[in-house]
Short mmCIF file of C-alpha atoms and ligand atoms in Angstrom, two decimals:
data_model
loop_
_atom_site.label_atom_id
_atom_site.label_comp_id
_atom_site.label_asym_id
_atom_site.label_seq_id
_atom_site.Cartn_x
_atom_site.Cartn_y
_atom_site.Cartn_z
CA UNK V 1205 -7.33 -6.64 -5.90
CA UNK V 1206 -10.57 -5.65 -7.64
CA UNK V 1207 -12.98 -8.56 -8.10
CA UNK V 1208 -13.72 -7.91 -11.75
CA UNK V 1209 -10.22 -7.04 -12.92
CA UNK V 1210 -8.47 -10.14 -14.23
CA UNK V 1211 -4.91 -10.58 -13.05
CA UNK V 1212 -2.24 -11.87 -15.39
CA UNK V 1213 -3.52 -15.44 -15.78
CA UNK V 1214 -2.85 -17.49 -18.92
CA UNK V 1215 -3.70 -21.13 -18.19
CA UNK V 1216 -6.85 -22.70 -19.72
CA UNK V 1217 -7.17 -25.45 -17.07
CA UNK V 1218 -6.33 -26.20 -13.45
CA UNK V 1219 -4.93 -29.72 -13.51
CA UNK V 1220 -2.41 -29.77 -10.68
CA UNK V 1221 -0.08 -27.65 -8.58
CA UNK V 1222 2.98 -29.41 -9.98
CA UNK V 1223 2.67 -27.35 -13.16
CA UNK V 1224 1.84 -24.01 -11.50
CA UNK V 1225 4.52 -21.45 -10.64
CA UNK V 1226 4.83 -19.80 -7.23
CA UNK V 1227 3.43 -16.63 -8.82
CA UNK V 1228 0.38 -18.45 -10.24
CA UNK V 1229 -0.40 -20.02 -6.86
CA UNK V 1230 -0.13 -16.60 -5.23
CA UNK V 1231 -2.49 -15.11 -7.82
CA UNK V 1232 -5.12 -17.72 -6.88
CA UNK V 1233 -4.62 -17.15 -3.13
CA UNK V 1234 -4.84 -13.36 -3.51
CA UNK V 1235 -7.92 -13.64 -5.69
CA UNK V 1236 -9.52 -15.99 -3.11
CA UNK V 1237 -9.01 -13.32 -0.47
CA UNK V 1238 -11.10 -10.86 -2.48
CA UNK V 1239 -13.91 -13.41 -2.97
CA UNK V 1240 -14.09 -14.62 0.63
CA UNK V 1241 -16.19 -11.72 1.81
CA UNK V 1242 -19.03 -12.50 -0.64
CA UNK V 1243 -19.98 -15.58 1.40
CA UNK V 1244 -20.39 -13.35 4.48
CA UNK V 1245 -23.03 -11.17 2.80
CA UNK V 1246 -26.79 -11.52 3.24
CA UNK V 1247 -27.11 -11.83 -0.53
CA UNK V 1248 -24.23 -14.13 -1.47
CA UNK V 1249 -24.15 -13.48 -5.19
CA UNK V 1250 -22.24 -11.35 -7.69
CA UNK V 1251 -22.83 -11.29 -11.47
CA UNK V 1252 -19.21 -12.07 -12.46
CA UNK V 1253 -19.87 -15.35 -14.34
CA UNK V 1254 -23.46 -14.70 -15.45
CA UNK V 1255 -24.17 -16.73 -18.61
CA UNK V 1256 -21.39 -19.28 -17.96
CA UNK V 1257 -22.11 -22.96 -17.31
CA UNK V 1258 -20.21 -25.29 -15.00
CA UNK V 1259 -20.61 -29.08 -15.24
CA UNK V 1260 -19.55 -31.12 -12.22
CA UNK V 1261 -18.57 -34.56 -13.51
CA UNK V 1262 -17.92 -36.76 -10.49
CA UNK V 1263 -16.97 -40.43 -10.87
CA UNK V 1264 -16.11 -40.81 -7.17
CA UNK V 1265 -18.07 -39.83 -4.05
CA UNK V 1266 -17.73 -36.30 -2.70
CA UNK V 1267 -19.51 -34.09 -0.19
CA UNK V 1268 -17.23 -31.09 0.25
CA UNK V 1269 -15.64 -30.61 -3.17
CA UNK V 1270 -18.75 -31.07 -5.30
CA UNK V 1271 -20.94 -28.89 -3.06
CA UNK V 1272 -18.20 -26.28 -2.80
CA UNK V 1273 -17.76 -26.02 -6.59
CA UNK V 1274 -21.52 -25.77 -7.02
CA UNK V 1275 -21.83 -23.01 -4.43
CA UNK V 1276 -18.79 -21.19 -5.82
CA UNK V 1277 -20.31 -21.21 -9.31
CA UNK V 1278 -23.73 -20.11 -8.05
CA UNK V 1279 -22.27 -17.27 -5.98
CA UNK V 1280 -20.66 -16.01 -9.19
CA UNK V 1281 -24.06 -16.37 -10.99
CA UNK V 1282 -22.95 -19.24 -13.24
CA UNK V 1283 -25.35 -22.08 -14.04
CA UNK V 1284 -24.38 -25.49 -12.71
CA UNK V 1285 -25.18 -29.07 -13.68
CA UNK V 1286 -24.15 -32.12 -11.67
CA UNK V 1287 -23.44 -35.39 -13.45
CA UNK V 1288 -22.93 -38.39 -11.17
CA UNK V 1289 -21.30 -41.44 -12.73
CA UNK V 1290 -23.93 -43.70 -11.15
CA UNK V 1291 -26.65 -42.06 -13.27
CA UNK V 1292 -24.64 -41.34 -16.44
CA UNK V 1293 -24.24 -43.20 -19.73
CA UNK V 1294 -20.80 -44.38 -18.54
CA UNK V 1295 -22.77 -47.30 -17.11
CA UNK V 1296 -23.83 -48.16 -20.67
CA UNK V 1297 -20.22 -48.31 -21.78
CA UNK V 1298 -19.56 -44.75 -22.92
CA UNK V 1299 -15.91 -43.70 -22.65
CA UNK V 1300 -14.77 -40.72 -20.60
CA UNK V 1301 -13.66 -39.02 -23.81
CA UNK V 1302 -17.09 -39.43 -25.43
CA UNK V 1303 -18.88 -38.30 -22.26
CA UNK V 1304 -16.75 -35.15 -22.19
CA UNK V 1305 -17.20 -34.44 -25.92
CA UNK V 1306 -20.98 -34.72 -25.55
CA UNK V 1307 -20.92 -32.33 -22.60
CA UNK V 1308 -18.73 -29.98 -24.65
CA UNK V 1309 -21.29 -30.13 -27.49
CA UNK V 1310 -23.81 -28.57 -25.08
CA UNK V 1311 -21.58 -25.45 -25.07
CA UNK V 1312 -20.53 -25.48 -21.44
CA UNK V 1313 -17.66 -23.35 -20.17
CA UNK V 1314 -16.14 -25.52 -17.43
CA UNK V 1315 -15.89 -29.23 -16.64
CA UNK V 1316 -14.96 -30.01 -13.04
CA UNK V 1317 -13.91 -33.65 -12.91
CA UNK V 1318 -13.22 -36.15 -10.13
CA UNK V 1319 -12.05 -39.56 -11.27
CA UNK V 1320 -10.44 -42.64 -9.71
CA UNK V 1321 -7.80 -42.74 -12.45
CA UNK V 1322 -4.74 -40.51 -12.16
CA UNK V 1323 -4.47 -38.41 -15.32
CA UNK V 1324 -8.16 -38.40 -16.28
CA UNK V 1325 -8.40 -34.55 -16.17
CA UNK V 1326 -5.29 -34.32 -18.39
CA UNK V 1327 -6.99 -36.46 -21.05
CA UNK V 1328 -10.04 -34.16 -20.94
CA UNK V 1329 -7.92 -31.02 -21.15
CA UNK V 1330 -6.45 -32.26 -24.44
CA UNK V 1331 -9.84 -33.41 -25.74
CA UNK V 1332 -12.29 -30.57 -25.06
CA UNK V 1333 -12.29 -26.78 -25.18
CA UNK V 1334 -14.09 -25.93 -21.88
CA UNK V 1335 -11.80 -25.17 -18.95
CA UNK V 1336 -11.04 -28.42 -17.11
CA UNK V 1337 -10.62 -28.36 -13.33
CA UNK V 1338 -9.20 -31.35 -11.48
CA UNK V 1339 -11.35 -32.10 -8.42
CA UNK V 1340 -9.19 -35.11 -7.51
CA UNK V 1341 -7.67 -37.76 -9.82
CA UNK V 1342 -6.79 -41.06 -8.18
CA UNK V 1343 -3.78 -40.72 -5.89
CA UNK V 1344 -2.30 -38.02 -8.12
CA UNK V 1345 -3.50 -34.45 -7.31
CA UNK V 1346 -6.34 -32.51 -5.67
CA UNK V 1347 -5.22 -28.96 -6.45
CA UNK V 1348 -8.15 -26.97 -5.06
CA UNK V 1349 -7.88 -28.85 -1.74
CA UNK V 1350 -4.23 -27.87 -1.42
CA UNK V 1351 -5.03 -24.29 -2.43
CA UNK V 1352 -7.71 -24.01 0.25
CA UNK V 1353 -5.32 -25.61 2.76
CA UNK V 1354 -2.65 -23.02 1.94
CA UNK V 1355 -5.19 -20.21 1.95
CA UNK V 1356 -6.32 -21.29 5.44
CA UNK V 1357 -2.73 -21.53 6.71
CA UNK V 1358 -1.91 -18.10 5.31
CA UNK V 1359 -4.98 -16.53 6.94
CA UNK V 1360 -4.33 -18.18 10.31
CA UNK V 1361 -0.54 -17.89 10.48
CA UNK V 1362 -0.05 -14.77 8.33
CA UNK V 1363 2.41 -16.42 5.93
CA UNK V 1364 3.40 -19.65 4.22
CA UNK V 1365 7.16 -19.15 3.76
CA UNK V 1366 9.08 -20.55 6.72
CA UNK V 1367 6.10 -22.41 8.22
CA UNK V 1368 6.82 -25.93 9.46
CA UNK V 1369 4.02 -28.03 7.99
CA UNK V 1370 3.72 -31.73 8.86
CA UNK V 1371 1.55 -34.02 6.73
CA UNK V 1372 0.64 -37.14 8.67
CA UNK V 1373 -0.73 -40.50 7.60
CA UNK V 1374 -1.32 -42.30 4.34
CA UNK V 1375 1.02 -40.24 2.15
CA UNK V 1376 1.27 -42.88 -0.57
CA UNK V 1377 -2.39 -42.90 -1.56
CA UNK V 1378 -3.09 -39.23 -0.91
CA UNK V 1379 -3.65 -36.77 -3.76
CA UNK V 1380 -4.09 -34.11 -1.05
CA UNK V 1381 -0.56 -34.79 0.22
CA UNK V 1382 0.97 -34.55 -3.26
CA UNK V 1383 -0.76 -31.27 -4.11
CA UNK V 1384 0.12 -29.83 -0.69
CA UNK V 1385 3.76 -30.83 -1.15
CA UNK V 1386 3.97 -29.19 -4.61
CA UNK V 1387 2.24 -26.00 -3.45
CA UNK V 1388 3.83 -25.57 -0.03
CA UNK V 1389 7.41 -26.19 -1.18
CA UNK V 1390 6.97 -23.65 -4.00
CA UNK V 1391 5.78 -21.08 -1.45
CA UNK V 1392 8.75 -21.73 0.84
CA UNK V 1393 7.24 -23.82 3.66
CA UNK V 1394 9.30 -26.54 5.35
CA UNK V 1395 7.31 -29.72 4.73
CA UNK V 1396 7.71 -32.95 6.71
CA UNK V 1397 5.81 -36.13 5.92
CA UNK V 1398 5.18 -38.68 8.66
CA UNK V 1399 3.45 -42.06 8.55
CA UNK V 1400 4.03 -45.80 8.41
CA UNK V 1401 6.88 -46.86 6.09
CA UNK V 1402 4.44 -48.95 4.09
CA UNK V 1403 2.34 -45.85 3.35
CA UNK V 1404 5.30 -43.67 2.30
CA UNK V 1405 5.99 -43.27 -1.45
CA UNK V 1406 9.43 -44.39 -2.61
CA UNK V 1407 11.88 -41.45 -2.87
CA UNK V 1408 9.30 -38.97 -1.55
CA UNK V 1409 12.20 -36.84 -0.26
CA UNK V 1410 12.97 -35.99 -3.91
CA UNK V 1411 9.86 -33.79 -3.77
CA UNK V 1412 11.74 -31.53 -1.33
CA UNK V 1413 10.26 -32.85 1.93
CA UNK V 1414 11.73 -34.26 5.13
CA UNK V 1415 10.60 -37.80 6.00
CA UNK V 1416 10.12 -39.23 9.48
CA UNK V 1417 8.41 -42.34 10.84
CA UNK V 1418 8.42 -40.97 14.37
CA UNK V 1419 5.36 -38.90 15.32
CA UNK V 1420 6.97 -37.27 18.37
CA UNK V 1421 9.87 -36.04 16.22
CA UNK V 1422 7.46 -34.75 13.55
CA UNK V 1423 5.38 -32.80 16.07
CA UNK V 1424 8.28 -31.07 17.81
CA UNK V 1425 8.55 -27.86 15.75
CA UNK V 1426 5.33 -28.11 13.74
CA UNK V 1427 3.26 -24.97 13.11
CA UNK V 1428 0.63 -26.88 11.16
CA UNK V 1429 -0.48 -30.52 11.17
CA UNK V 1430 -2.35 -31.65 8.09
CA UNK V 1431 -3.78 -35.01 9.15
CA UNK V 1432 -4.83 -37.38 6.37
CA UNK V 1433 -7.51 -40.02 6.14
CA UNK V 1434 -6.49 -43.65 5.62
CA UNK V 1435 -7.48 -44.16 1.98
CA UNK V 1436 -8.99 -47.62 2.39
CA UNK V 1437 -10.52 -47.47 -1.09
CA UNK V 1438 -7.07 -47.12 -2.73
CA UNK V 1439 -5.09 -49.51 -0.53
CA UNK V 1440 -4.14 -53.11 -0.87
CA UNK V 1441 -4.79 -54.98 2.34
CA UNK V 1442 -2.13 -55.42 5.02
CA UNK V 1443 -0.13 -52.19 4.69
CA UNK V 1444 -0.22 -51.80 8.48
CA UNK V 1445 -0.97 -54.44 11.10
CA UNK V 1446 -4.29 -53.06 12.42
CA UNK V 1447 -6.24 -49.84 12.92
CA UNK V 1448 -5.40 -50.12 16.64
CA UNK V 1449 -1.68 -50.21 15.87
CA UNK V 1450 -2.05 -47.23 13.49
CA UNK V 1451 -3.89 -45.18 16.13
CA UNK V 1452 -1.23 -46.03 18.72
CA UNK V 1453 1.67 -44.89 16.49
CA UNK V 1454 0.19 -42.13 14.33
CA UNK V 1455 -3.19 -41.08 15.78
CA UNK V 1456 -3.43 -37.44 16.84
CA UNK V 1457 -5.11 -36.94 20.21
CA UNK V 1458 -4.97 -34.40 23.03
CA UNK V 1459 -2.46 -36.36 25.09
CA UNK V 1460 0.03 -36.63 22.20
CA UNK V 1461 -0.34 -32.93 21.36
CA UNK V 1462 0.12 -31.83 24.98
CA UNK V 1463 3.23 -33.97 25.24
CA UNK V 1464 5.00 -33.14 21.97
CA UNK V 1465 3.46 -30.24 20.03
CA UNK V 1466 3.49 -26.45 20.25
CA UNK V 1467 0.46 -25.09 22.11
CA UNK V 1468 -0.88 -23.22 19.07
CA UNK V 1469 -0.28 -25.87 16.42
CA UNK V 1470 -2.95 -25.60 13.72
CA UNK V 1471 -4.95 -28.80 13.16
CA UNK V 1472 -6.12 -29.40 9.59
CA UNK V 1473 -7.81 -32.30 7.84
CA UNK V 1474 -9.18 -32.40 4.28
CA UNK V 1475 -12.15 -34.53 5.34
CA UNK V 1476 -13.90 -36.83 5.60
CA UNK V 1477 -12.43 -37.56 9.06
CA UNK V 1478 -12.30 -41.10 10.43
CA UNK V 1479 -13.03 -39.95 13.99
CA UNK V 1480 -10.94 -41.83 16.54
CA UNK V 1481 -8.55 -43.19 13.91
CA UNK V 1482 -6.26 -40.48 12.53
CA UNK V 1483 -7.78 -37.77 14.74
CA UNK V 1484 -9.65 -37.82 18.06
CA UNK V 1485 -12.99 -36.04 18.29
CA UNK V 1486 -11.79 -33.54 20.94
CA UNK V 1487 -8.85 -32.43 18.77
CA UNK V 1488 -11.03 -32.21 15.64
CA UNK V 1489 -13.42 -29.96 17.59
CA UNK V 1490 -10.68 -28.20 19.58
CA UNK V 1491 -9.53 -24.60 19.79
CA UNK V 1492 -6.78 -24.91 17.16
CA UNK V 1493 -8.74 -27.04 14.71
CA UNK V 1494 -9.49 -25.17 11.47
CA UNK V 1495 -11.22 -28.05 9.69
CA UNK V 1496 -14.46 -26.14 9.17
CA UNK V 1497 -12.57 -22.96 8.20
CA UNK V 1498 -11.01 -25.06 5.44
CA UNK V 1499 -14.49 -25.93 4.18
CA UNK V 1500 -15.62 -22.29 4.29
CA UNK V 1501 -12.45 -21.11 2.54
CA UNK V 1502 -12.88 -23.76 -0.14
CA UNK V 1503 -15.73 -21.79 -1.67
CA UNK V 1504 -13.63 -18.61 -2.00
CA UNK V 1505 -10.75 -20.57 -3.53
CA UNK V 1506 -13.04 -22.27 -6.06
CA UNK V 1507 -14.67 -18.94 -6.92
CA UNK V 1508 -11.17 -17.60 -7.61
CA UNK V 1509 -10.29 -20.57 -9.81
CA UNK V 1510 -13.53 -20.30 -11.81
CA UNK V 1511 -12.99 -16.56 -12.21
CA UNK V 1512 -9.36 -16.86 -13.32
CA UNK V 1513 -10.14 -19.56 -15.88
CA UNK V 1514 -13.02 -17.53 -17.31
CA UNK V 1515 -11.02 -15.66 -19.92
CA UNK V 1516 -10.66 -16.77 -23.54
CA UNK V 1517 -9.88 -20.49 -23.78
CA UNK V 1518 -7.03 -21.81 -25.90
CA UNK V 1519 -8.07 -25.06 -27.58
N1 CP S 2897 -11.68 -33.07 0.85
C1 CP S 2897 -12.46 -33.71 -0.05
O1 CP S 2897 -12.08 -33.91 -1.20
O2 CP S 2897 -13.69 -34.08 0.43
P1 CP S 2897 -14.84 -34.75 -0.45
O3 CP S 2897 -14.36 -36.13 -0.82
O4 CP S 2897 -16.05 -34.77 0.43
O5 CP S 2897 -15.03 -33.92 -1.67
#
């Protein structure tokens, strides 16, 4: 697909994968493919979004997502501004709505938002005319993470449909898990979720996934393991007895993989990794780990999202 020819894209915002069709997800993945090569060039810049402005509005910490959006915008020649909640007028009592309307008044084209409250990007999308991109809202969705996960799986395994993907860990508090489930099931993957009962959302199987509390059973036919971080910042205390107990029952290490998993199972993690808790260092750095490929691919995926949302906005 040519880089500067817009495919048939109609949405103003990217809020979640729940509301995207299979075709829309495939448009983003195909577009990402055509942008990936730009990051391999000596001069990593094309003029596609020259004159556009992207504001990164982050109310929660981030290393990967914020940097990745900034690099994606810069590689497309857009201007970028980072607003961190700790240094914004939110501390003086300004509402999210007012913050966004003031940013809009500066004639920006995109607002990329991360917020601890589920639904915050949806409020912005109804309030302001710039394209709104959800960079993670509470435990709800993290669409670009799931898109880069799927993009990485597709590149490594050649397809998504029919893949056995296991998501392991703190499913209940994970926006990455929810977005992966919405995206992967739409693209025809067989998704299993595995973790402690206390970290499993009620009726999660209604999202079209298989549920197991037994790691050995989950690993048996897996093509991909997407291992999640324990979301301590979103948890009440006491949802599992101890970190030691969690590691014993759900930690992924070489011994467990050798015993129960396919030899070429792909190891993924959205980051940041709690080394030695959900994933051992040797597996995170091992032959079938694609954790850093995910980070690299994230830039191409975010370039694709910025590009696709760059057409005329509907207020
Ligand atoms: N995967 C992810 O969202 O990482 P950051 O919190 O560093 O952005």
